[in-house]
Each structure stands twice: as structure tokens, then as C-alpha cells.
Amino acid sequence: MKTSTFLLGLTTGAIGGMVAVLLSTPQSGKEFRSSLQTTKEDLQNRLADIKGSIENIKNEAQLTIPKVIEESKESFASWQAETAPIQENLQQEIASLQSSVEEIEKHLAEFQNRKNKKNNE
């Protein structure tokens, strides 16, 4: 089937459907046009409200987002300042633990050497 034939059939069907709807409406032509006009105005008002809401949201976001970012940066800087001494203390304790582990390993190696010497004697 050719595309042009299909589109011609689709267009004919759509036009036929519109004519059938117009002829079978329970309203007169004048009432139907009035109803369409009212519906159109209602939709235009809703669209204007939506556009206004979107504009308000956009303006709020432009004002609020930079403030939130700045407050977040300040909070992070404050947190870093508050936790710096704790981090330093933890690093010192880790270094102390590492030296303790090394000392224990040294003593363990000495103990193993003494034990091996006793067993060899």
C-alpha cells in the first residue's frame, strides 16, 4: 500500500468523523459554537494560570537555589572546622596503634626466635 493512499484514506476518515459528530450533536450550531468558545476560553485561562505558576516557580527557584547552595557551603565549612581536631586526634591514635602493633610484632618475632632456639637445643 502506498503512503499517499493511506494518508488520503486517513484524511477522508477524519473528515467524515468530524462531519458525523457535528451532525449528530444534540445542540444547534449556535449552541455548539458557544460551547466551543466557552471551552476555548476556559482552556486559555487554565493555560495562562499554568504559565503563571511556572513563572512563579522559576522565579522562586532563581531566588532560593543560590541561597541553599550558599548555606550548604557554609554548613560544610563549619562541619570541616568542627571535625578537624577530631580527625587529627584520630590520626594520632591510629599512628599510636600502628606503632603498638609494630612493637607487638617485634616482641612476637623475638619470642618465636627464642622458642626456635630452645627447640633446636
mmCIF file of N, CA and C in Angstrom:
data_model
loop_
_atom_site.group_PDB
_atom_site.id
_atom_site.type_symbol
_atom_site.label_atom_id
_atom_site.label_comp_id
_atom_site.label_asym_id
_atom_site.label_seq_id
_atom_site.Cartn_x
_atom_site.Cartn_y
_atom_site.Cartn_z
ATOM 1 N N MET A 1 0.849 -1.167 0.000
ATOM 2 C CA MET A 1 0.000 0.000 0.000
ATOM 3 C C MET A 1 0.894 1.229 0.000
ATOM 4 N N LYS A 2 0.564 2.184 -0.830
ATOM 5 C CA LYS A 2 1.348 3.403 -0.909
ATOM 6 C C LYS A 2 0.998 4.316 0.252
ATOM 7 N N THR A 3 1.967 5.112 0.634
ATOM 8 C CA THR A 3 1.771 6.049 1.729
ATOM 9 C C THR A 3 0.719 7.095 1.381
ATOM 10 N N SER A 4 0.738 7.570 0.143
ATOM 11 C CA SER A 4 -0.232 8.604 -0.247
ATOM 12 C C SER A 4 -1.662 8.067 -0.187
ATOM 13 N N THR A 5 -1.861 6.828 -0.554
ATOM 14 C CA THR A 5 -3.193 6.217 -0.481
ATOM 15 C C THR A 5 -3.636 6.101 0.971
ATOM 16 N N PHE A 6 -2.711 5.688 1.815
ATOM 17 C CA PHE A 6 -3.023 5.553 3.238
ATOM 18 C C PHE A 6 -3.389 6.910 3.831
ATOM 19 N N LEU A 7 -2.584 7.950 3.548
ATOM 20 C CA LEU A 7 -2.856 9.281 4.085
ATOM 21 C C LEU A 7 -4.178 9.831 3.560
ATOM 22 N N LEU A 8 -4.509 9.562 2.281
ATOM 23 C CA LEU A 8 -5.776 10.005 1.721
ATOM 24 C C LEU A 8 -6.939 9.337 2.460
ATOM 25 N N GLY A 9 -6.827 8.057 2.719
ATOM 26 C CA GLY A 9 -7.863 7.336 3.458
ATOM 27 C C GLY A 9 -7.991 7.840 4.890
ATOM 28 N N LEU A 10 -6.849 8.113 5.517
ATOM 29 C CA LEU A 10 -6.856 8.617 6.887
ATOM 30 C C LEU A 10 -7.520 9.997 6.946
ATOM 31 N N THR A 11 -7.171 10.865 6.018
ATOM 32 C CA THR A 11 -7.755 12.208 5.975
ATOM 33 C C THR A 11 -9.254 12.141 5.716
ATOM 34 N N THR A 12 -9.655 11.315 4.764
ATOM 35 C CA THR A 12 -11.079 11.163 4.445
ATOM 36 C C THR A 12 -11.847 10.655 5.660
ATOM 37 N N GLY A 13 -11.288 9.701 6.355
ATOM 38 C CA GLY A 13 -11.930 9.153 7.547
ATOM 39 C C GLY A 13 -12.059 10.197 8.648
ATOM 40 N N ALA A 14 -11.002 10.999 8.838
ATOM 41 C CA ALA A 14 -11.045 12.032 9.868
ATOM 42 C C ALA A 14 -12.107 13.080 9.539
ATOM 43 N N ILE A 15 -12.178 13.506 8.278
ATOM 44 C CA ILE A 15 -13.172 14.499 7.874
ATOM 45 C C ILE A 15 -14.580 13.920 8.026
ATOM 46 N N GLY A 16 -14.750 12.684 7.617
ATOM 47 C CA GLY A 16 -16.053 12.029 7.759
ATOM 48 C C GLY A 16 -16.464 11.937 9.211
ATOM 49 N N GLY A 17 -15.523 11.627 10.091
ATOM 50 C CA GLY A 17 -15.818 11.537 11.524
ATOM 51 C C GLY A 17 -16.229 12.880 12.094
ATOM 52 N N MET A 18 -15.542 13.947 11.680
ATOM 53 C CA MET A 18 -15.891 15.288 12.165
ATOM 54 C C MET A 18 -17.290 15.692 11.702
ATOM 55 N N VAL A 19 -17.599 15.396 10.448
ATOM 56 C CA VAL A 19 -18.924 15.732 9.921
ATOM 57 C C VAL A 19 -19.992 14.954 10.686
ATOM 58 N N ALA A 20 -19.742 13.674 10.953
ATOM 59 C CA ALA A 20 -20.714 12.855 11.677
ATOM 60 C C ALA A 20 -20.942 13.393 13.085
ATOM 61 N N VAL A 21 -19.884 13.833 13.752
ATOM 62 C CA VAL A 21 -20.019 14.388 15.101
ATOM 63 C C VAL A 21 -20.823 15.676 15.062
ATOM 64 N N LEU A 22 -20.502 16.548 14.100
ATOM 65 C CA LEU A 22 -21.236 17.813 14.004
ATOM 66 C C LEU A 22 -22.717 17.609 13.713
ATOM 67 N N LEU A 23 -23.024 16.626 12.877
ATOM 68 C CA LEU A 23 -24.417 16.380 12.520
ATOM 69 C C LEU A 23 -25.191 15.663 13.620
ATOM 70 N N SER A 24 -24.467 14.936 14.472
ATOM 71 C CA SER A 24 -25.172 14.169 15.499
ATOM 72 C C SER A 24 -25.159 14.841 16.875
ATOM 73 N N THR A 25 -24.633 16.043 16.977
ATOM 74 C CA THR A 25 -24.626 16.715 18.281
ATOM 75 C C THR A 25 -26.045 17.106 18.669
ATOM 76 N N PRO A 26 -26.386 17.016 19.930
ATOM 77 C CA PRO A 26 -27.728 17.361 20.372
ATOM 78 C C PRO A 26 -27.934 18.881 20.443
ATOM 79 N N GLN A 27 -26.901 19.663 20.167
ATOM 80 C CA GLN A 27 -27.001 21.113 20.237
ATOM 81 C C GLN A 27 -27.145 21.692 18.827
ATOM 82 N N SER A 28 -27.701 22.864 18.783
ATOM 83 C CA SER A 28 -27.768 23.560 17.492
ATOM 84 C C SER A 28 -26.379 24.101 17.175
ATOM 85 N N GLY A 29 -26.198 24.557 15.952
ATOM 86 C CA GLY A 29 -24.899 25.099 15.549
ATOM 87 C C GLY A 29 -24.484 26.265 16.405
ATOM 88 N N LYS A 30 -25.439 27.132 16.728
ATOM 89 C CA LYS A 30 -25.144 28.309 17.534
ATOM 90 C C LYS A 30 -24.732 27.893 18.953
ATOM 91 N N GLU A 31 -25.451 26.947 19.534
ATOM 92 C CA GLU A 31 -25.132 26.460 20.887
ATOM 93 C C GLU A 31 -23.777 25.757 20.897
ATOM 94 N N PHE A 32 -23.528 24.996 19.836
ATOM 95 C CA PHE A 32 -22.268 24.250 19.745
ATOM 96 C C PHE A 32 -21.088 25.219 19.646
ATOM 97 N N ARG A 33 -21.216 26.254 18.826
ATOM 98 C CA ARG A 33 -20.152 27.256 18.701
ATOM 99 C C ARG A 33 -19.946 27.975 20.030
ATOM 100 N N SER A 34 -21.033 28.287 20.700
ATOM 101 C CA SER A 34 -20.938 28.941 22.003
ATOM 102 C C SER A 34 -20.229 28.035 23.010
ATOM 103 N N SER A 35 -20.568 26.765 22.980
ATOM 104 C CA SER A 35 -19.934 25.792 23.873
ATOM 105 C C SER A 35 -18.442 25.680 23.561
ATOM 106 N N LEU A 36 -18.119 25.640 22.266
ATOM 107 C CA LEU A 36 -16.711 25.581 21.871
ATOM 108 C C LEU A 36 -15.968 26.834 22.330
ATOM 109 N N GLN A 37 -16.591 27.968 22.189
ATOM 110 C CA GLN A 37 -15.964 29.228 22.598
ATOM 111 C C GLN A 37 -15.712 29.235 24.103
ATOM 112 N N THR A 38 -16.700 28.789 24.882
ATOM 113 C CA THR A 38 -16.554 28.731 26.337
ATOM 114 C C THR A 38 -15.419 27.775 26.721
ATOM 115 N N THR A 39 -15.393 26.623 26.067
ATOM 116 C CA THR A 39 -14.342 25.640 26.338
ATOM 117 C C THR A 39 -12.979 26.216 25.975
ATOM 118 N N LYS A 40 -12.906 26.898 24.847
ATOM 119 C CA LYS A 40 -11.653 27.501 24.400
ATOM 120 C C LYS A 40 -11.177 28.538 25.418
ATOM 121 N N GLU A 41 -12.086 29.394 25.883
ATOM 122 C CA GLU A 41 -11.720 30.426 26.854
ATOM 123 C C GLU A 41 -11.272 29.799 28.174
ATOM 124 N N ASP A 42 -11.961 28.743 28.578
ATOM 125 C CA ASP A 42 -11.598 28.044 29.810
ATOM 126 C C ASP A 42 -10.190 27.460 29.686
ATOM 127 N N LEU A 43 -9.923 26.824 28.559
ATOM 128 C CA LEU A 43 -8.597 26.243 28.354
ATOM 129 C C LEU A 43 -7.522 27.327 28.281
ATOM 130 N N GLN A 44 -7.834 28.458 27.652
ATOM 131 C CA GLN A 44 -6.865 29.552 27.592
ATOM 132 C C GLN A 44 -6.583 30.095 28.995
ATOM 133 N N ASN A 45 -7.626 30.212 29.824
ATOM 134 C CA ASN A 45 -7.428 30.676 31.204
ATOM 135 C C ASN A 45 -6.571 29.701 32.009
ATOM 136 N N ARG A 46 -6.841 28.412 31.825
ATOM 137 C CA ARG A 46 -6.043 27.399 32.533
ATOM 138 C C ARG A 46 -4.593 27.442 32.076
ATOM 139 N N LEU A 47 -4.403 27.595 30.767
ATOM 140 C CA LEU A 47 -3.046 27.675 30.234
ATOM 141 C C LEU A 47 -2.324 28.904 30.779
ATOM 142 N N ALA A 48 -3.016 30.021 30.871
ATOM 143 C CA ALA A 48 -2.421 31.236 31.439
ATOM 144 C C ALA A 48 -2.062 31.011 32.906
ATOM 145 N N ASP A 49 -2.943 30.325 33.652
ATOM 146 C CA ASP A 49 -2.647 30.019 35.054
ATOM 147 C C ASP A 49 -1.409 29.134 35.166
ATOM 148 N N ILE A 50 -1.330 28.141 34.301
ATOM 149 C CA ILE A 50 -0.177 27.232 34.322
ATOM 150 C C ILE A 50 1.097 28.000 33.997
ATOM 151 N N LYS A 51 1.031 28.851 32.979
ATOM 152 C CA LYS A 51 2.213 29.649 32.620
ATOM 153 C C LYS A 51 2.619 30.543 33.784
ATOM 154 N N GLY A 52 1.632 31.158 34.454
ATOM 155 C CA GLY A 52 1.928 31.998 35.617
ATOM 156 C C GLY A 52 2.561 31.199 36.739
ATOM 157 N N SER A 53 2.042 29.998 36.975
ATOM 158 C CA SER A 53 2.605 29.135 38.019
ATOM 159 C C SER A 53 4.039 28.747 37.689
ATOM 160 N N ILE A 54 4.270 28.415 36.427
ATOM 161 C CA ILE A 54 5.624 28.043 36.010
ATOM 162 C C ILE A 54 6.569 29.226 36.202
ATOM 163 N N GLU A 55 6.128 30.405 35.841
ATOM 164 C CA GLU A 55 6.950 31.609 36.004
ATOM 165 C C GLU A 55 7.247 31.858 37.477
ATOM 166 N N ASN A 56 6.229 31.684 38.339
ATOM 167 C CA ASN A 56 6.445 31.856 39.791
ATOM 168 C C ASN A 56 7.451 30.849 40.326
ATOM 169 N N ILE A 57 7.313 29.607 39.894
ATOM 170 C CA ILE A 57 8.240 28.564 40.347
ATOM 171 C C ILE A 57 9.655 28.891 39.880
ATOM 172 N N LYS A 58 9.772 29.329 38.640
ATOM 173 C CA LYS A 58 11.087 29.682 38.098
ATOM 174 C C LYS A 58 11.716 30.814 38.911
ATOM 175 N N ASN A 59 10.927 31.849 39.202
ATOM 176 C CA ASN A 59 11.446 32.974 39.986
ATOM 177 C C ASN A 59 11.838 32.547 41.396
ATOM 178 N N GLU A 60 11.000 31.723 42.013
ATOM 179 C CA GLU A 60 11.318 31.208 43.359
ATOM 180 C C GLU A 60 12.611 30.405 43.337
ATOM 181 N N ALA A 61 12.753 29.572 42.317
ATOM 182 C CA ALA A 61 13.955 28.743 42.209
ATOM 183 C C ALA A 61 15.194 29.610 42.025
ATOM 184 N N GLN A 62 15.086 30.654 41.209
ATOM 185 C CA GLN A 62 16.224 31.539 40.987
ATOM 186 C C GLN A 62 16.631 32.254 42.269
ATOM 187 N N LEU A 63 15.680 32.522 43.133
ATOM 188 C CA LEU A 63 15.995 33.174 44.400
ATOM 189 C C LEU A 63 16.464 32.183 45.465
ATOM 190 N N THR A 64 15.839 31.025 45.489
ATOM 191 C CA THR A 64 16.069 30.071 46.569
ATOM 192 C C THR A 64 17.315 29.215 46.370
ATOM 193 N N ILE A 65 17.536 28.732 45.168
ATOM 194 C CA ILE A 65 18.641 27.797 44.932
ATOM 195 C C ILE A 65 19.995 28.401 45.297
ATOM 196 N N PRO A 66 20.306 29.637 44.887
ATOM 197 C CA PRO A 66 21.603 30.194 45.314
ATOM 198 C C PRO A 66 21.743 30.289 46.835
ATOM 199 N N LYS A 67 20.646 30.622 47.527
ATOM 200 C CA LYS A 67 20.697 30.687 48.995
ATOM 201 C C LYS A 67 20.982 29.311 49.583
ATOM 202 N N VAL A 68 20.317 28.298 49.058
ATOM 203 C CA VAL A 68 20.510 26.940 49.564
ATOM 204 C C VAL A 68 21.948 26.487 49.327
ATOM 205 N N ILE A 69 22.483 26.804 48.147
ATOM 206 C CA ILE A 69 23.856 26.421 47.837
ATOM 207 C C ILE A 69 24.827 27.121 48.789
ATOM 208 N N GLU A 70 24.624 28.406 49.010
ATOM 209 C CA GLU A 70 25.496 29.160 49.907
ATOM 210 C C GLU A 70 25.403 28.620 51.336
ATOM 211 N N GLU A 71 24.192 28.338 51.804
ATOM 212 C CA GLU A 71 24.027 27.784 53.150
ATOM 213 C C GLU A 71 24.677 26.415 53.261
ATOM 214 N N SER A 72 24.579 25.616 52.199
ATOM 215 C CA SER A 72 25.215 24.297 52.205
ATOM 216 C C SER A 72 26.732 24.424 52.289
ATOM 217 N N LYS A 73 27.290 25.370 51.531
ATOM 218 C CA LYS A 73 28.738 25.593 51.578
ATOM 219 C C LYS A 73 29.170 26.017 52.981
ATOM 220 N N GLU A 74 28.396 26.922 53.590
ATOM 221 C CA GLU A 74 28.718 27.379 54.942
ATOM 222 C C GLU A 74 28.631 26.236 55.952
ATOM 223 N N SER A 75 27.596 25.417 55.813
ATOM 224 C CA SER A 75 27.441 24.270 56.726
ATOM 225 C C SER A 75 28.599 23.295 56.565
ATOM 226 N N PHE A 76 29.002 23.056 55.330
ATOM 227 C CA PHE A 76 30.108 22.129 55.083
ATOM 228 C C PHE A 76 31.405 22.677 55.665
ATOM 229 N N ALA A 77 31.645 23.975 55.461
ATOM 230 C CA ALA A 77 32.853 24.595 56.005
ATOM 231 C C ALA A 77 32.840 24.518 57.534
ATOM 232 N N SER A 78 31.688 24.772 58.129
ATOM 233 C CA SER A 78 31.558 24.695 59.584
ATOM 234 C C SER A 78 31.815 23.269 60.072
ATOM 235 N N TRP A 79 31.252 22.308 59.371
ATOM 236 C CA TRP A 79 31.452 20.903 59.740
ATOM 237 C C TRP A 79 32.924 20.531 59.654
ATOM 238 N N GLN A 80 33.586 20.986 58.578
ATOM 239 C CA GLN A 80 35.010 20.687 58.436
ATOM 240 C C GLN A 80 35.803 21.291 59.594
ATOM 241 N N ALA A 81 35.468 22.537 59.956
ATOM 242 C CA ALA A 81 36.180 23.190 61.053
ATOM 243 C C ALA A 81 35.941 22.463 62.379
ATOM 244 N N GLU A 82 34.724 22.008 62.596
ATOM 245 C CA GLU A 82 34.396 21.312 63.839
ATOM 246 C C GLU A 82 35.051 19.940 63.911
ATOM 247 N N THR A 83 35.168 19.261 62.793
ATOM 248 C CA THR A 83 35.695 17.895 62.804
ATOM 249 C C THR A 83 37.208 17.822 62.616
ATOM 250 N N ALA A 84 37.866 18.935 62.264
ATOM 251 C CA ALA A 84 39.314 18.917 62.047
ATOM 252 C C ALA A 84 40.073 18.424 63.280
ATOM 253 N N PRO A 85 39.785 18.935 64.491
ATOM 254 C CA PRO A 85 40.506 18.429 65.674
ATOM 255 C C PRO A 85 40.240 16.941 65.924
ATOM 256 N N ILE A 86 39.032 16.525 65.672
ATOM 257 C CA ILE A 86 38.691 15.106 65.874
ATOM 258 C C ILE A 86 39.474 14.247 64.889
ATOM 259 N N GLN A 87 39.556 14.695 63.647
ATOM 260 C CA GLN A 87 40.306 13.948 62.636
ATOM 261 C C GLN A 87 41.789 13.859 63.010
ATOM 262 N N GLU A 88 42.329 14.973 63.477
ATOM 263 C CA GLU A 88 43.733 14.979 63.875
ATOM 264 C C GLU A 88 43.964 14.025 65.038
ATOM 265 N N ASN A 89 43.066 14.031 66.017
ATOM 266 C CA ASN A 89 43.168 13.140 67.168
ATOM 267 C C ASN A 89 43.101 11.678 66.722
ATOM 268 N N LEU A 90 42.180 11.395 65.791
ATOM 269 C CA LEU A 90 42.059 10.022 65.278
ATOM 270 C C LEU A 90 43.328 9.600 64.548
ATOM 271 N N GLN A 91 43.914 10.502 63.784
ATOM 272 C CA GLN A 91 45.148 10.165 63.068
ATOM 273 C C GLN A 91 46.279 9.869 64.048
ATOM 274 N N GLN A 92 46.346 10.635 65.137
ATOM 275 C CA GLN A 92 47.366 10.377 66.157
ATOM 276 C C GLN A 92 47.137 9.030 66.819
ATOM 277 N N GLU A 93 45.885 8.718 67.108
ATOM 278 C CA GLU A 93 45.585 7.433 67.729
ATOM 279 C C GLU A 93 45.897 6.279 66.783
ATOM 280 N N ILE A 94 45.616 6.467 65.495
ATOM 281 C CA ILE A 94 45.935 5.421 64.518
ATOM 282 C C ILE A 94 47.441 5.216 64.443
ATOM 283 N N ALA A 95 48.201 6.310 64.438
ATOM 284 C CA ALA A 95 49.665 6.205 64.410
ATOM 285 C C ALA A 95 50.161 5.483 65.656
ATOM 286 N N SER A 96 49.562 5.789 66.807
ATOM 287 C CA SER A 96 49.945 5.134 68.053
ATOM 288 C C SER A 96 49.630 3.643 67.999
ATOM 289 N N LEU A 97 48.464 3.327 67.474
ATOM 290 C CA LEU A 97 48.093 1.909 67.341
ATOM 291 C C LEU A 97 49.039 1.178 66.387
ATOM 292 N N GLN A 98 49.429 1.837 65.311
ATOM 293 C CA GLN A 98 50.349 1.208 64.368
ATOM 294 C C GLN A 98 51.700 0.935 65.020
ATOM 295 N N SER A 99 52.172 1.887 65.803
ATOM 296 C CA SER A 99 53.463 1.658 66.470
ATOM 297 C C SER A 99 53.323 0.548 67.515
ATOM 298 N N SER A 100 52.176 0.471 68.169
ATOM 299 C CA SER A 100 51.948 -0.612 69.139
ATOM 300 C C SER A 100 51.926 -1.956 68.434
ATOM 301 N N VAL A 101 51.286 -2.010 67.301
ATOM 302 C CA VAL A 101 51.227 -3.270 66.537
ATOM 303 C C VAL A 101 52.631 -3.666 66.099
ATOM 304 N N GLU A 102 53.410 -2.691 65.640
ATOM 305 C CA GLU A 102 54.791 -2.996 65.228
ATOM 306 C C GLU A 102 55.611 -3.510 66.394
ATOM 307 N N GLU A 103 55.408 -2.907 67.557
ATOM 308 C CA GLU A 103 56.145 -3.350 68.752
ATOM 309 C C GLU A 103 55.724 -4.761 69.133
ATOM 310 N N ILE A 104 54.427 -5.029 69.067
ATOM 311 C CA ILE A 104 53.943 -6.385 69.385
ATOM 312 C C ILE A 104 54.503 -7.391 68.391
ATOM 313 N N GLU A 105 54.530 -7.028 67.123
ATOM 314 C CA GLU A 105 55.096 -7.926 66.103
ATOM 315 C C GLU A 105 56.577 -8.189 66.372
ATOM 316 N N LYS A 106 57.293 -7.145 66.790
ATOM 317 C CA LYS A 106 58.720 -7.294 67.115
ATOM 318 C C LYS A 106 58.897 -8.258 68.284
ATOM 319 N N HIS A 107 58.091 -8.056 69.351
ATOM 320 C CA HIS A 107 58.177 -8.949 70.516
ATOM 321 C C HIS A 107 57.786 -10.374 70.142
ATOM 322 N N LEU A 108 56.805 -10.512 69.292
ATOM 323 C CA LEU A 108 56.373 -11.837 68.855
ATOM 324 C C LEU A 108 57.477 -12.525 68.062
ATOM 325 N N ALA A 109 58.143 -11.760 67.200
ATOM 326 C CA ALA A 109 59.252 -12.327 66.429
ATOM 327 C C ALA A 109 60.387 -12.754 67.353
ATOM 328 N N GLU A 110 60.700 -11.934 68.353
ATOM 329 C CA GLU A 110 61.735 -12.287 69.327
ATOM 330 C C GLU A 110 61.348 -13.549 70.080
ATOM 331 N N PHE A 111 60.071 -13.636 70.476
ATOM 332 C CA PHE A 111 59.583 -14.810 71.192
ATOM 333 C C PHE A 111 59.705 -16.056 70.314
ATOM 334 N N GLN A 112 59.342 -15.921 69.046
ATOM 335 C CA GLN A 112 59.448 -17.050 68.122
ATOM 336 C C GLN A 112 60.912 -17.478 67.965
ATOM 337 N N ASN A 113 61.810 -16.498 67.862
ATOM 338 C CA ASN A 113 63.254 -16.819 67.734
ATOM 339 C C ASN A 113 63.739 -17.564 68.969
ATOM 340 N N ARG A 114 63.380 -17.096 70.167
ATOM 341 C CA ARG A 114 63.792 -17.771 71.396
ATOM 342 C C ARG A 114 63.237 -19.181 71.472
ATOM 343 N N LYS A 115 61.981 -19.323 71.054
ATOM 344 C CA LYS A 115 61.330 -20.633 71.079
ATOM 345 C C LYS A 115 62.026 -21.579 70.114
ATOM 346 N N ASN A 116 62.353 -21.063 68.924
ATOM 347 C CA ASN A 116 63.047 -21.894 67.945
ATOM 348 C C ASN A 116 64.437 -22.297 68.433
ATOM 349 N N LYS A 117 65.153 -21.367 69.117
ATOM 350 C CA LYS A 117 66.462 -21.682 69.645
ATOM 351 C C LYS A 117 66.363 -22.765 70.721
ATOM 352 N N LYS A 118 65.332 -22.684 71.583
ATOM 353 C CA LYS A 118 65.138 -23.683 72.635
ATOM 354 C C LYS A 118 64.855 -25.040 72.019
ATOM 355 N N ASN A 119 64.025 -25.048 70.987
ATOM 356 C CA ASN A 119 63.671 -26.317 70.353
ATOM 357 C C ASN A 119 64.868 -26.913 69.626
ATOM 358 N N ASN A 120 65.781 -26.084 69.138
ATOM 359 C CA ASN A 120 66.953 -26.581 68.420
ATOM 360 C C ASN A 120 68.015 -27.068 69.398
ATOM 361 N N GLU A 121 67.974 -26.661 70.635
ATOM 362 C CA GLU A 121 68.978 -27.083 71.615
ATOM 363 C C GLU A 121 68.732 -28.402 72.160
#
